GROMACS .gro file of C-alpha atoms in nm:
model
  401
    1UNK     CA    1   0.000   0.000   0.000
    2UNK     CA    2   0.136   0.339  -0.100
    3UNK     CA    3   0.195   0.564   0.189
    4UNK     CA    4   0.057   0.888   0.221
    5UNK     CA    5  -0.058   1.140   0.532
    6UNK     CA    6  -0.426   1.049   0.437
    7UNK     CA    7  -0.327   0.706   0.545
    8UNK     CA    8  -0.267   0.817   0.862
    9UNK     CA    9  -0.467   1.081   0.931
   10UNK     CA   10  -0.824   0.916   1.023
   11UNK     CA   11  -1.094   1.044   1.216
   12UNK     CA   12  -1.260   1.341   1.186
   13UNK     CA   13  -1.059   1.610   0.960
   14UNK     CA   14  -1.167   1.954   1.101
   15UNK     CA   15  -1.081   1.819   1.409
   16UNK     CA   16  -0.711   1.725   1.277
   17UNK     CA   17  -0.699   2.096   1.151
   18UNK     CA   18  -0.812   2.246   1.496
   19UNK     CA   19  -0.560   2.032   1.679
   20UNK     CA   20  -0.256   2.144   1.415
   21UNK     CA   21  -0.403   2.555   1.472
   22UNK     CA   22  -0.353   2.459   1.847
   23UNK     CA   23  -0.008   2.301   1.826
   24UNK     CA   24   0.109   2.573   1.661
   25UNK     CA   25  -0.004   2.847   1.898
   26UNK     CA   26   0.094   2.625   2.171
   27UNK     CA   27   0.486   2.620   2.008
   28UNK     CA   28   0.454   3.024   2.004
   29UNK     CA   29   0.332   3.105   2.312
   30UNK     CA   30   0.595   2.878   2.515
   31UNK     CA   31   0.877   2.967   2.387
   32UNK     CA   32   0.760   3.359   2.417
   33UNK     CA   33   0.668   3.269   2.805
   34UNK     CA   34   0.937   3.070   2.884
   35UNK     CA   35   1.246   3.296   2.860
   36UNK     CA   36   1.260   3.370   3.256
   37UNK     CA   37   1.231   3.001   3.285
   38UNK     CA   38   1.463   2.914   3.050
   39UNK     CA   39   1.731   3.180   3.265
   40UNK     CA   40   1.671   3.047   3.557
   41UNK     CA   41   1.699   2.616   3.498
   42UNK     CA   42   1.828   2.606   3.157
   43UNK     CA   43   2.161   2.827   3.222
   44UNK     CA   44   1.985   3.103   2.933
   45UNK     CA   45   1.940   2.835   2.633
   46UNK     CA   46   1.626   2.982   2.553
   47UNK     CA   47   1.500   2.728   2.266
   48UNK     CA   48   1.538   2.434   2.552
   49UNK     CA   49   1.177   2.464   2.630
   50UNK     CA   50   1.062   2.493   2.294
   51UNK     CA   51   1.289   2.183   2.170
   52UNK     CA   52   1.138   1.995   2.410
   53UNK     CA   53   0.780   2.106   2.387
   54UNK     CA   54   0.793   2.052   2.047
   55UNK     CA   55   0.888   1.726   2.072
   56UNK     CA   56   0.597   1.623   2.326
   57UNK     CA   57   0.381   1.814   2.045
   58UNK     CA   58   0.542   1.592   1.780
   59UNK     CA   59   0.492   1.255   2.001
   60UNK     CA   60   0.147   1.390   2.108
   61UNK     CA   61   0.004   1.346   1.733
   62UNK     CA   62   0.227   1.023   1.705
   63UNK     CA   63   0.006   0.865   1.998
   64UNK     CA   64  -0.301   0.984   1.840
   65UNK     CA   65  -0.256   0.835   1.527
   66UNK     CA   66  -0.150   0.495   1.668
   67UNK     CA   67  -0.466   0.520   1.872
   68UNK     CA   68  -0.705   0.593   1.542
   69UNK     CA   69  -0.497   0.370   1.337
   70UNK     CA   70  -0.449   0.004   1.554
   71UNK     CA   71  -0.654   0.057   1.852
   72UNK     CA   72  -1.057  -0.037   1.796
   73UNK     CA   73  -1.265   0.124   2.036
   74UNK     CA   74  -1.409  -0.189   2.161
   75UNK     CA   75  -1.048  -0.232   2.335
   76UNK     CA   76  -1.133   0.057   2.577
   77UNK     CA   77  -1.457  -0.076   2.699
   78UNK     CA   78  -1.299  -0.421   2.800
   79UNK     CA   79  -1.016  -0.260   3.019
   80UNK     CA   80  -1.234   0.019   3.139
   81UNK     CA   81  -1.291  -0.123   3.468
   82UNK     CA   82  -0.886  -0.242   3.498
   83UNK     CA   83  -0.809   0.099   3.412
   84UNK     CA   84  -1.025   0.255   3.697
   85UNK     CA   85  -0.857   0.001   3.949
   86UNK     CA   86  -0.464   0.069   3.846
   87UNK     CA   87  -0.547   0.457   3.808
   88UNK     CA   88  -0.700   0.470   4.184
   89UNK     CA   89  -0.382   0.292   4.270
   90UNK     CA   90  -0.157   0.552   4.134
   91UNK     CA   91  -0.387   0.817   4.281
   92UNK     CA   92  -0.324   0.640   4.638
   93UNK     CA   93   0.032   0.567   4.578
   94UNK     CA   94   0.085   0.934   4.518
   95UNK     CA   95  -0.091   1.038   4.844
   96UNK     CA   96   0.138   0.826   5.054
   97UNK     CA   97   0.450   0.949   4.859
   98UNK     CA   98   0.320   1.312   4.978
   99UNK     CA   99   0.308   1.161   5.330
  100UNK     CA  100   0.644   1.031   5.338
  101UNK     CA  101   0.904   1.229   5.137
  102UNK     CA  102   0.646   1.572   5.274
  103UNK     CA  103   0.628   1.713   4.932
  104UNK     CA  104   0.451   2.033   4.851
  105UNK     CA  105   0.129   1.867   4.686
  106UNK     CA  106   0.033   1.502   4.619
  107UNK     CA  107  -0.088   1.613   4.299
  108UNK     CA  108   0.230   1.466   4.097
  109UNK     CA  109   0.333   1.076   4.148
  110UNK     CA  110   0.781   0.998   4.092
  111UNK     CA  111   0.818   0.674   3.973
  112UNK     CA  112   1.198   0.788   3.960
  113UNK     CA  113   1.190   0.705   3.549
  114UNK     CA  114   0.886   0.918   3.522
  115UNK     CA  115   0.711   1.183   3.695
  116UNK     CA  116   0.343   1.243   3.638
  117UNK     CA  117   0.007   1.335   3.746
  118UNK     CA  118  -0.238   1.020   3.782
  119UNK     CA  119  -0.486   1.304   3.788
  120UNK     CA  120  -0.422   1.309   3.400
  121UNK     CA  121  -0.493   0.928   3.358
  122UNK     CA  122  -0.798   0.972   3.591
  123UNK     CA  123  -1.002   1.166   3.370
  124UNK     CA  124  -0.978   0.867   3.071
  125UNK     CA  125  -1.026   0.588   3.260
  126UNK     CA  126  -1.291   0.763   3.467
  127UNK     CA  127  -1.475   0.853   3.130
  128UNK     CA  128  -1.410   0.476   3.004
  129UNK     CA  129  -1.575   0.307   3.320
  130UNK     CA  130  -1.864   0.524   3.320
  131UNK     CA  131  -1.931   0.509   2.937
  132UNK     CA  132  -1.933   0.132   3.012
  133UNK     CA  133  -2.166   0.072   3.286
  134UNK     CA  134  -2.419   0.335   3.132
  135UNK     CA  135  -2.392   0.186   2.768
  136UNK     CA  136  -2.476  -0.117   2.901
  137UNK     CA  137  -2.761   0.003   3.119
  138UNK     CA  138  -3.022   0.155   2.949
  139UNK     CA  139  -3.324  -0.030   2.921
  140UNK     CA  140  -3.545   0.037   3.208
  141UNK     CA  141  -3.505   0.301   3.481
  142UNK     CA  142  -3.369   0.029   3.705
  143UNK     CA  143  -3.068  -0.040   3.512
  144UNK     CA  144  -2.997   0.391   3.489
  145UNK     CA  145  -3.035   0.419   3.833
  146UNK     CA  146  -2.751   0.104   3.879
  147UNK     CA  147  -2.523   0.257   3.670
  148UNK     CA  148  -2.576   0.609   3.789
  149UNK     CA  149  -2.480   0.483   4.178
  150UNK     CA  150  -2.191   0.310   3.977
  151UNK     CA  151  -2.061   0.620   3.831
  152UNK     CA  152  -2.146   0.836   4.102
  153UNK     CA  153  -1.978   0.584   4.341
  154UNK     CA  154  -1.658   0.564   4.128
  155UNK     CA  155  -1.677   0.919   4.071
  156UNK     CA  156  -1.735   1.060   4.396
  157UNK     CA  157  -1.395   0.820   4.483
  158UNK     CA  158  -1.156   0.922   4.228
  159UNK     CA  159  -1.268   1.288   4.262
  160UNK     CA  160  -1.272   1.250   4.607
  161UNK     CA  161  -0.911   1.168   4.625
  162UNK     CA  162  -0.777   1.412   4.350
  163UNK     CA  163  -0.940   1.709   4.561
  164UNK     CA  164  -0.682   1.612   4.854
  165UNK     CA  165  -0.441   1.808   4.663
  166UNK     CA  166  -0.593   1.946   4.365
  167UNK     CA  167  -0.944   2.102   4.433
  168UNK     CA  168  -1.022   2.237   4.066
  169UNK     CA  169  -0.936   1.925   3.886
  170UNK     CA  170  -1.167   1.744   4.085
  171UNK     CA  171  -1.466   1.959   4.001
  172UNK     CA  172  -1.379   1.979   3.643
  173UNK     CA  173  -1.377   1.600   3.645
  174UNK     CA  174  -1.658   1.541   3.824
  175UNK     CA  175  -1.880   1.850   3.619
  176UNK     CA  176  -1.801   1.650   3.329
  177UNK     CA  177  -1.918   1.302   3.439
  178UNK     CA  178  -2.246   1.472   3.568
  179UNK     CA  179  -2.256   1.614   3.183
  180UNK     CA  180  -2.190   1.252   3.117
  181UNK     CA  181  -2.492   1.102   3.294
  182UNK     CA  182  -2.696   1.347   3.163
  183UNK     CA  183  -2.636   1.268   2.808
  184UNK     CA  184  -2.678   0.924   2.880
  185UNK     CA  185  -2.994   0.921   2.986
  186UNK     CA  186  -2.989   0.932   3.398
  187UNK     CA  187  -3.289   1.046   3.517
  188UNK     CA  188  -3.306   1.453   3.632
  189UNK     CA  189  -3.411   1.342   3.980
  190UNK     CA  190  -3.109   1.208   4.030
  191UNK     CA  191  -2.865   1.434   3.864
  192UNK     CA  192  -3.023   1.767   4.075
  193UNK     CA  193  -3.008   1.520   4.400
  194UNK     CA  194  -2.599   1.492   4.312
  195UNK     CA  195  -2.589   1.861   4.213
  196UNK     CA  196  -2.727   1.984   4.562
  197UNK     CA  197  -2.505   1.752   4.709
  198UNK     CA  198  -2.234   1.883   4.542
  199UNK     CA  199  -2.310   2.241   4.629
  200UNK     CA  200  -2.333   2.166   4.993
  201UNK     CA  201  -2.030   1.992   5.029
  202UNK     CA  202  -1.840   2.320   4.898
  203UNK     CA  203  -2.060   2.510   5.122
  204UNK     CA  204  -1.920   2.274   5.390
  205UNK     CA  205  -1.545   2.290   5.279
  206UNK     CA  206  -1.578   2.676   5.245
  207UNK     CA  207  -1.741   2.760   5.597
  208UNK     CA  208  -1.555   2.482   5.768
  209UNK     CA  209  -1.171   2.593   5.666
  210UNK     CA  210  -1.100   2.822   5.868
  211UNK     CA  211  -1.138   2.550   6.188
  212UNK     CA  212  -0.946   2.248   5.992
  213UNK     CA  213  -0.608   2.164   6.058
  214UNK     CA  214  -0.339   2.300   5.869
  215UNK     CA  215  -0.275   1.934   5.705
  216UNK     CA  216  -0.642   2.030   5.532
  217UNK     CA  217  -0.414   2.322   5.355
  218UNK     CA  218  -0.639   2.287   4.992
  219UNK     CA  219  -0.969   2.380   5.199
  220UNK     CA  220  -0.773   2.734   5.340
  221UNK     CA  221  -0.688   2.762   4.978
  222UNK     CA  222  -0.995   2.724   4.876
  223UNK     CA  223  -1.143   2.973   5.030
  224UNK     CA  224  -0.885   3.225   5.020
  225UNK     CA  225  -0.920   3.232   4.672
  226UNK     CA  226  -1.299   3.269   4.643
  227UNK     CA  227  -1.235   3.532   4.934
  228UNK     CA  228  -0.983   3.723   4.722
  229UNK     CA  229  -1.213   3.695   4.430
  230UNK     CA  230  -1.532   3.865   4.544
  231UNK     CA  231  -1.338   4.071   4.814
  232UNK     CA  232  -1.044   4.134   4.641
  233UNK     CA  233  -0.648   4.038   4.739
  234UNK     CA  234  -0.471   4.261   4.992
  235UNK     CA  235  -0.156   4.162   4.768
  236UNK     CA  236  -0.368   4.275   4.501
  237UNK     CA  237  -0.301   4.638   4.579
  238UNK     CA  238   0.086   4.620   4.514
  239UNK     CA  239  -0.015   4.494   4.178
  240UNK     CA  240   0.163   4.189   4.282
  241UNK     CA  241  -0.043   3.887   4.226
  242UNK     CA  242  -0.082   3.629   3.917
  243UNK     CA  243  -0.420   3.761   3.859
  244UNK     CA  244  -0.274   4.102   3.824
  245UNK     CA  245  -0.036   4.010   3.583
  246UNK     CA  246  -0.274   3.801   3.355
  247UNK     CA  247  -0.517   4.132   3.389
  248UNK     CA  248  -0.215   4.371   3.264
  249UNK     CA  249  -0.149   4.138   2.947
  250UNK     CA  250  -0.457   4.112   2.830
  251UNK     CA  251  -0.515   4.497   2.871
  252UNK     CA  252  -0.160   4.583   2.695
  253UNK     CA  253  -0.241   4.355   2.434
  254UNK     CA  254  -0.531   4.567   2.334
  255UNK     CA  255  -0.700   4.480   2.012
  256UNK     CA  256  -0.375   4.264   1.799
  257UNK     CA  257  -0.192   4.280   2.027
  258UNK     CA  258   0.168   4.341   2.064
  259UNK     CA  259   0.317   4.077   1.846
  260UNK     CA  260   0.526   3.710   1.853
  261UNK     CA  261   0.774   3.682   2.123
  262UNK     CA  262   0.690   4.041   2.266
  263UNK     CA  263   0.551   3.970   2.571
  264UNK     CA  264   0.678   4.175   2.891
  265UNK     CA  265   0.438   4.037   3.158
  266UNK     CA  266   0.586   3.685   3.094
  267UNK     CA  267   0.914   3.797   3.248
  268UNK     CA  268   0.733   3.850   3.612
  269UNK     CA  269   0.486   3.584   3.584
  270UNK     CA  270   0.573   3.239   3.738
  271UNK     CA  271   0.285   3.033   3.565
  272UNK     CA  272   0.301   3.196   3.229
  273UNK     CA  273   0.336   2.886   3.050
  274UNK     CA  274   0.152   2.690   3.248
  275UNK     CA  275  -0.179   2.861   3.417
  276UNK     CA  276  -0.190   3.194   3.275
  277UNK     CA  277  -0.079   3.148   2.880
  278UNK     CA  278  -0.378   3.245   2.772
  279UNK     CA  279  -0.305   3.609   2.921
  280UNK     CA  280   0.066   3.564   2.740
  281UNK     CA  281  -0.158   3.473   2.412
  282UNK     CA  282  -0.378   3.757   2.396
  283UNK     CA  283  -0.094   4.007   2.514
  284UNK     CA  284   0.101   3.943   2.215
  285UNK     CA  285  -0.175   3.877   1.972
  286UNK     CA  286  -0.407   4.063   2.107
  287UNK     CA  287  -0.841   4.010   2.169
  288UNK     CA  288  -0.803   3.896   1.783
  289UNK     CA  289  -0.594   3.607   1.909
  290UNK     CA  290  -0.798   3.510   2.185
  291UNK     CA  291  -1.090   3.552   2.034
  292UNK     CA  292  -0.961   3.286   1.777
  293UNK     CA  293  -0.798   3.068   1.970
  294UNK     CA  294  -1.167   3.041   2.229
  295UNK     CA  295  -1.356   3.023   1.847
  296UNK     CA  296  -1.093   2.646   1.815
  297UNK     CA  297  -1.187   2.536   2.129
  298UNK     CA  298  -1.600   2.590   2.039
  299UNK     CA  299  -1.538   2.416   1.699
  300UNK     CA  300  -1.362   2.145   1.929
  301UNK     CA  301  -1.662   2.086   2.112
  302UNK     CA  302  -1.950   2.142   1.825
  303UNK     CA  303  -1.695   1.862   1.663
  304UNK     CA  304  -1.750   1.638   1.960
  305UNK     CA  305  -2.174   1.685   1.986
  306UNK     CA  306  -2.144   1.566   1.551
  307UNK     CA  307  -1.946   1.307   1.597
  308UNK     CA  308  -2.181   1.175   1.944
  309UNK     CA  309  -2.524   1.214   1.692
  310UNK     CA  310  -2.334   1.027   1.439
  311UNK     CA  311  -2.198   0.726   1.651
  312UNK     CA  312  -2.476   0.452   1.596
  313UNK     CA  313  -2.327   0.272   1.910
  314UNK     CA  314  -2.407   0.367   2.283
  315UNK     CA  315  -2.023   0.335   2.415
  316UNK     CA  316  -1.844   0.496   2.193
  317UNK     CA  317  -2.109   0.804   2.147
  318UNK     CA  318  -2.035   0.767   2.573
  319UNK     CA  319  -1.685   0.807   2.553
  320UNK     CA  320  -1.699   1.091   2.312
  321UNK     CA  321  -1.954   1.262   2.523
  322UNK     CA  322  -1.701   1.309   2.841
  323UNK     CA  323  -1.368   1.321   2.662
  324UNK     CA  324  -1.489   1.642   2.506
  325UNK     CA  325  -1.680   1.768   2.781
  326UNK     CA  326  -1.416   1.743   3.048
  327UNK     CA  327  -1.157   1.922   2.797
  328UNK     CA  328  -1.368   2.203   2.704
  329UNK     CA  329  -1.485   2.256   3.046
  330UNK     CA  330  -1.133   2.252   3.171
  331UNK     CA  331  -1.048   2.506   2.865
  332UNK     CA  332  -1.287   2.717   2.953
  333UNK     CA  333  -1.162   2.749   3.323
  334UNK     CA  334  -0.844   2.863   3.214
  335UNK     CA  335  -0.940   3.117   2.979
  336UNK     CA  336  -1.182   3.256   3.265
  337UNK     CA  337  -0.942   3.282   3.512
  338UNK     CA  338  -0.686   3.477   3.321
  339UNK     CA  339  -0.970   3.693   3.245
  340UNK     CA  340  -1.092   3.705   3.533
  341UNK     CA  341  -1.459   3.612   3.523
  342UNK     CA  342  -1.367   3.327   3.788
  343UNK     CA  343  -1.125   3.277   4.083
  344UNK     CA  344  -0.779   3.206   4.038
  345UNK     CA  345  -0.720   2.789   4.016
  346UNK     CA  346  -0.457   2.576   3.857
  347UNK     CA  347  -0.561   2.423   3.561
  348UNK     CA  348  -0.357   2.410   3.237
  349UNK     CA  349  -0.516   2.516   2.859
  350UNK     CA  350  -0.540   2.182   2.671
  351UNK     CA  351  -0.300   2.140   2.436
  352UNK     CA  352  -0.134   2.467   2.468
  353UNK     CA  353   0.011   2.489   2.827
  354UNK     CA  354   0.341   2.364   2.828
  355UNK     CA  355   0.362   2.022   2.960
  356UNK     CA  356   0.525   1.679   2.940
  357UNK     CA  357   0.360   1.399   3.040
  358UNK     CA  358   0.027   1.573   3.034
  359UNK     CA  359   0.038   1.640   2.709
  360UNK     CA  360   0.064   1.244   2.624
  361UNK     CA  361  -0.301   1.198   2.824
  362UNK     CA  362  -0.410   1.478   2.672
  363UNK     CA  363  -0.326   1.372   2.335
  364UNK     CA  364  -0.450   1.015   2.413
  365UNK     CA  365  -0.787   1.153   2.479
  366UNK     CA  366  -0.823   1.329   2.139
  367UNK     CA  367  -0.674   1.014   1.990
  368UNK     CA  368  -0.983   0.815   2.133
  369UNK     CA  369  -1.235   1.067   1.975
  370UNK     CA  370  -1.114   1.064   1.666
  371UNK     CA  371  -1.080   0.694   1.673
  372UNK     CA  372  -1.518   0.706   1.769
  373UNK     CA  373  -1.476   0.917   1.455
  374UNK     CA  374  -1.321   0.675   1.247
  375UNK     CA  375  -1.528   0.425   1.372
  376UNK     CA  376  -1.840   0.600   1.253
  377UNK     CA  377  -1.754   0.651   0.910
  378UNK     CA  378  -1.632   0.270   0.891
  379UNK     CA  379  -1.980   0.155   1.040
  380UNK     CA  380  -2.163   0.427   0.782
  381UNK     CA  381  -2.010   0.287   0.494
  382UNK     CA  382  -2.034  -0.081   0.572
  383UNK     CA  383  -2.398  -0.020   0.629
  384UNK     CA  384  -2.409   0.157   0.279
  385UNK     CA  385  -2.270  -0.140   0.086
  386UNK     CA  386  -2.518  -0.387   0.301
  387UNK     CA  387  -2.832  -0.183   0.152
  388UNK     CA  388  -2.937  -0.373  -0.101
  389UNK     CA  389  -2.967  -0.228  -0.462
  390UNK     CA  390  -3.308  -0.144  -0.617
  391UNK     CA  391  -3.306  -0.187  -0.971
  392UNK     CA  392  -3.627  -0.053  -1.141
  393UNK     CA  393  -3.743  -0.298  -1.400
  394UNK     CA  394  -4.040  -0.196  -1.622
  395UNK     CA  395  -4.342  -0.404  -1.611
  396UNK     CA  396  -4.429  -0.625  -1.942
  397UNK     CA  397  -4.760  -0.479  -2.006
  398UNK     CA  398  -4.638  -0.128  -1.991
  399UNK     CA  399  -4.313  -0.165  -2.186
  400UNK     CA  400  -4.581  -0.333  -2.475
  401UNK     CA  401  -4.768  -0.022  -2.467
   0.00000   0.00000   0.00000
C-alpha cells in the first residue's frame, strides 16, 4: 500500500486541523513565556523549552494516530474497569509518597523514570468506566439508576481523592461526568439530588476551613481564593499577584496585540506557561488572538456533539460525550481565570500549556475521539454497501404499450 498522510490521518478532519491551529499556537506562546524560565533552569538556552515542547507536540500526534490507526474502540470498553482500578492505585500511591518524602502537593506521582500526574490518567479511565456501565444500562429506569450509583460511586472516589491536593481538577472531572450522565440518559431526579449535594459539600469545605487543621491546607486555599475573588487580594493592591499580571497582558495587548515573542508580563509571571498562557496569548496577539484561539476550542466541542449524533453505538457516542466535555470545560476554566470572570485555580489550557507527560493523556484523549470518529464513518459505509440495490425494472404490459 502506497503511503501517504491520508493514510494516517483518520478520524474526523476539522478536528485534525483544529488540533494542528492549536499546536502551533501552543509552540509560540511557550517559547515567548518561557524565557525567565529558560534563565533560571536552563543556564539562558532559551530554545530548551521549545525543543522539548515541540517534541511532546510531535509525540502527542504520534500517539493519536497509533490510537485511530491500531486501537478499535471496543479495546477501551474491556479494560475500562482495569483501568479505573490501576489509576486509583496511582492516585493512592501518590498520596502516601506526599506523606512520606512531605512534598509540597500530592498532585504529581515519581516513579523515579517518570514523573506524572495520575490526575491526568484519571479523567480517561474515569470517562471509560462510566461510558461502560451506562452503555450497558439503558433499558429500564432500574438499570440507569444502577449505573448512575456506579458512576457516582466511582466518581465521587476518584474525585474525592484528586481534591486532597488538587481542588479544581476534581470539580472539572466530576462537572463532566455529571454532563456525562446526563447525556446518557440518567434520570433529572437524580442528577439535581448529586448537584445539591455537590453544592453543599463546597458550602461545607468553604465555611468549615477556617477551623481544619493546617494538614487540610487545599480547603484554606480554597477559600482564600474565592475570598480574594469577590473581596479582592490585599496583595492585590501592590499589583503583585498572578491575577494582576494576567489582567495587565490582556489589557496591553489591546486589540492585535503586541506581536510574537513580545511579551513583557511573561518575564514576572511564574505560571506563564503553564496557568496563565492564555493572558501571554492575547498580550502578544491581542483580543483577535484570543478571540480565535476560544472560536478552536467551540469548533472542538460542536466537533464532539457531531461526531456523538453520528456514533450509531451507545459506548463509543459515551466516551466521546465526556472526553470532550471534560476538555472544554477545563479550557474554559483557564481562559476565565486569566480573564478574570472566575477565581484564580490551577488548571492548564489543553494542548497549549506547556507540559510533558500531560500532554501524552491529553493527546490520548483526542486520539480516542477521533478513533469514535473513524469508527463511525467505517460503520456508515459498511452499512451503505449492506443496503441492497433497487433496480427498477419496467413491467411487461407497460413496456408493450
Amino acid at each position: 500500500m502506497k503511503f501517504s498522510l491520508g493514510n494516517i490521518i483518520k478520524g474526523d478532519r476539522t478536528l485534525w486541523v483544529v488540533l494542528f491551529f492549536l499546536s502551533l499556537a501552543s509552540i509560540l506562546i511557550v517559547y515567548s513565556a518561557t524565557g525567565r524560565l529558560a534563565y533560571r533552569e536552563a543556564g539562558g538556552f532559551t530554545a530548551h523549552y521549545l525543543i522539548r515542547h515541540s517534541i511532546f507536540i510531535a509525540i502527542g500526534f504520534g500517539v493519536m494516530a497509533f490510537l485511530v490507526n491500531v486501537v478499535p474502540v471496543k479495546f477501551y470498553s474491556l479494560i475500562a474497569p482495569t483501568a479505573l482500578i490501576f489509576t486509583i492505585g496511582l492516585l493512592i500511591l501518590a498520596l502516601i509518597q506526599y506523606k512520606l518524602t512531605g512534598k509540597a502537593t500530592p498532585r504529581s506521582l515519581d516513579l523515579k523514570f517518570i514523573s506524572f500526574q495520575p490526575a491526568e490518567l484519571a479523567k480517561l479511565s474515569l470517562v471509560m468506566f462510566g461510558a461502560k456501565m451506562l452503555a450497558s444500562r439503558q433499558k429500564t429506569e432500574k438499570e440507569l439508576r444502577t449505573a448512575f450509583l456506579w458512576v457516582l460511586g466511582a466518581s465521587g472516589l476518584v474525585c474525592g481523592i484528586i481534591s486532597i491536593g488538587n481542588i479544581s481538577t476534581a470539580a472539572v472531572i466530576f462537572m463532566g461526568m455529571m454532563g456525562l450522565m446526563f447525556v446518557a440518559r440518567v434520570p433529572l431526579k437524580f442528577l439535581g439530588l448529586t448537584a445539591l449535594a455537590g453544592i453543599l459539600m463546597a458550602l461545607l469545605m468553604y465555611f468549615s476551613a477556617p477551623i481544619m487543621p493546617k494538614s487540610f491546607g487545599r480547603l484554606q486555599t480554597f477559600k482564600q481564593r474565592i475570598d480574594d475573588h469577590i473581596h479582592g487580594d490585599k496583595e492585590s493592591e501592590e499589583g503583585t499577584t498572578q491575577a494582576d499580571f494576567a489582567k495587565l497582558a490582556i489589557f496591553e495587548g489591546g486589540l492585535i496585540g503586541k506581536g510574537p515573542g513580545s511579551s513583557d508580563v511573561s518575564n514576572y509571571m511564574e505560571a506563564a506557561y503553564n496557568d496563565f498562557i492564555y493572558a501571554i496569548l492575547v498580550e502578544e496577539y491581542g483580543v483577535v488572538g484570543g478571540v480565535f484561539i476560544a472560536l478552536l476550542y467551540l469548533i472542538f466541542l460542536f466537533r464532539g456533539v457531531s461526531i456523538v449524533r453520528a456514533s450509531s453505538r451507545t459506548f463509543p457516542a459515551f466516551l466521546t460525550t465526556g472526553i470532550v466535555l471534560i476538555y472544554s470545560i477545563q479550557a474554559f476554566v483557564n481562559m476565565s481565570v486569566s480573564t478574570g470572570l472566575v477565581p484564580v485555580t490551577g488548571q492548564p489550557l489543553p494542548w497549549i500549556s506547556m507540559g510533558g507527560t500531560s500532554m501524552i493523556f491529553t493527546a490520548a484523549g483526542f486520539g480516542l475521539i477521533l478513533s469514535v470518529s473513524y469508527l463511525n464513518k467505517k460503520d456508515d459505509k459498511a452499512e451503505q454497501q449492506e443496503q441492497p440495490v433497487v433496480v427498477n425494472v419496467p413491467d411487461e404490459d407497460q413496456e408493450l404499450k
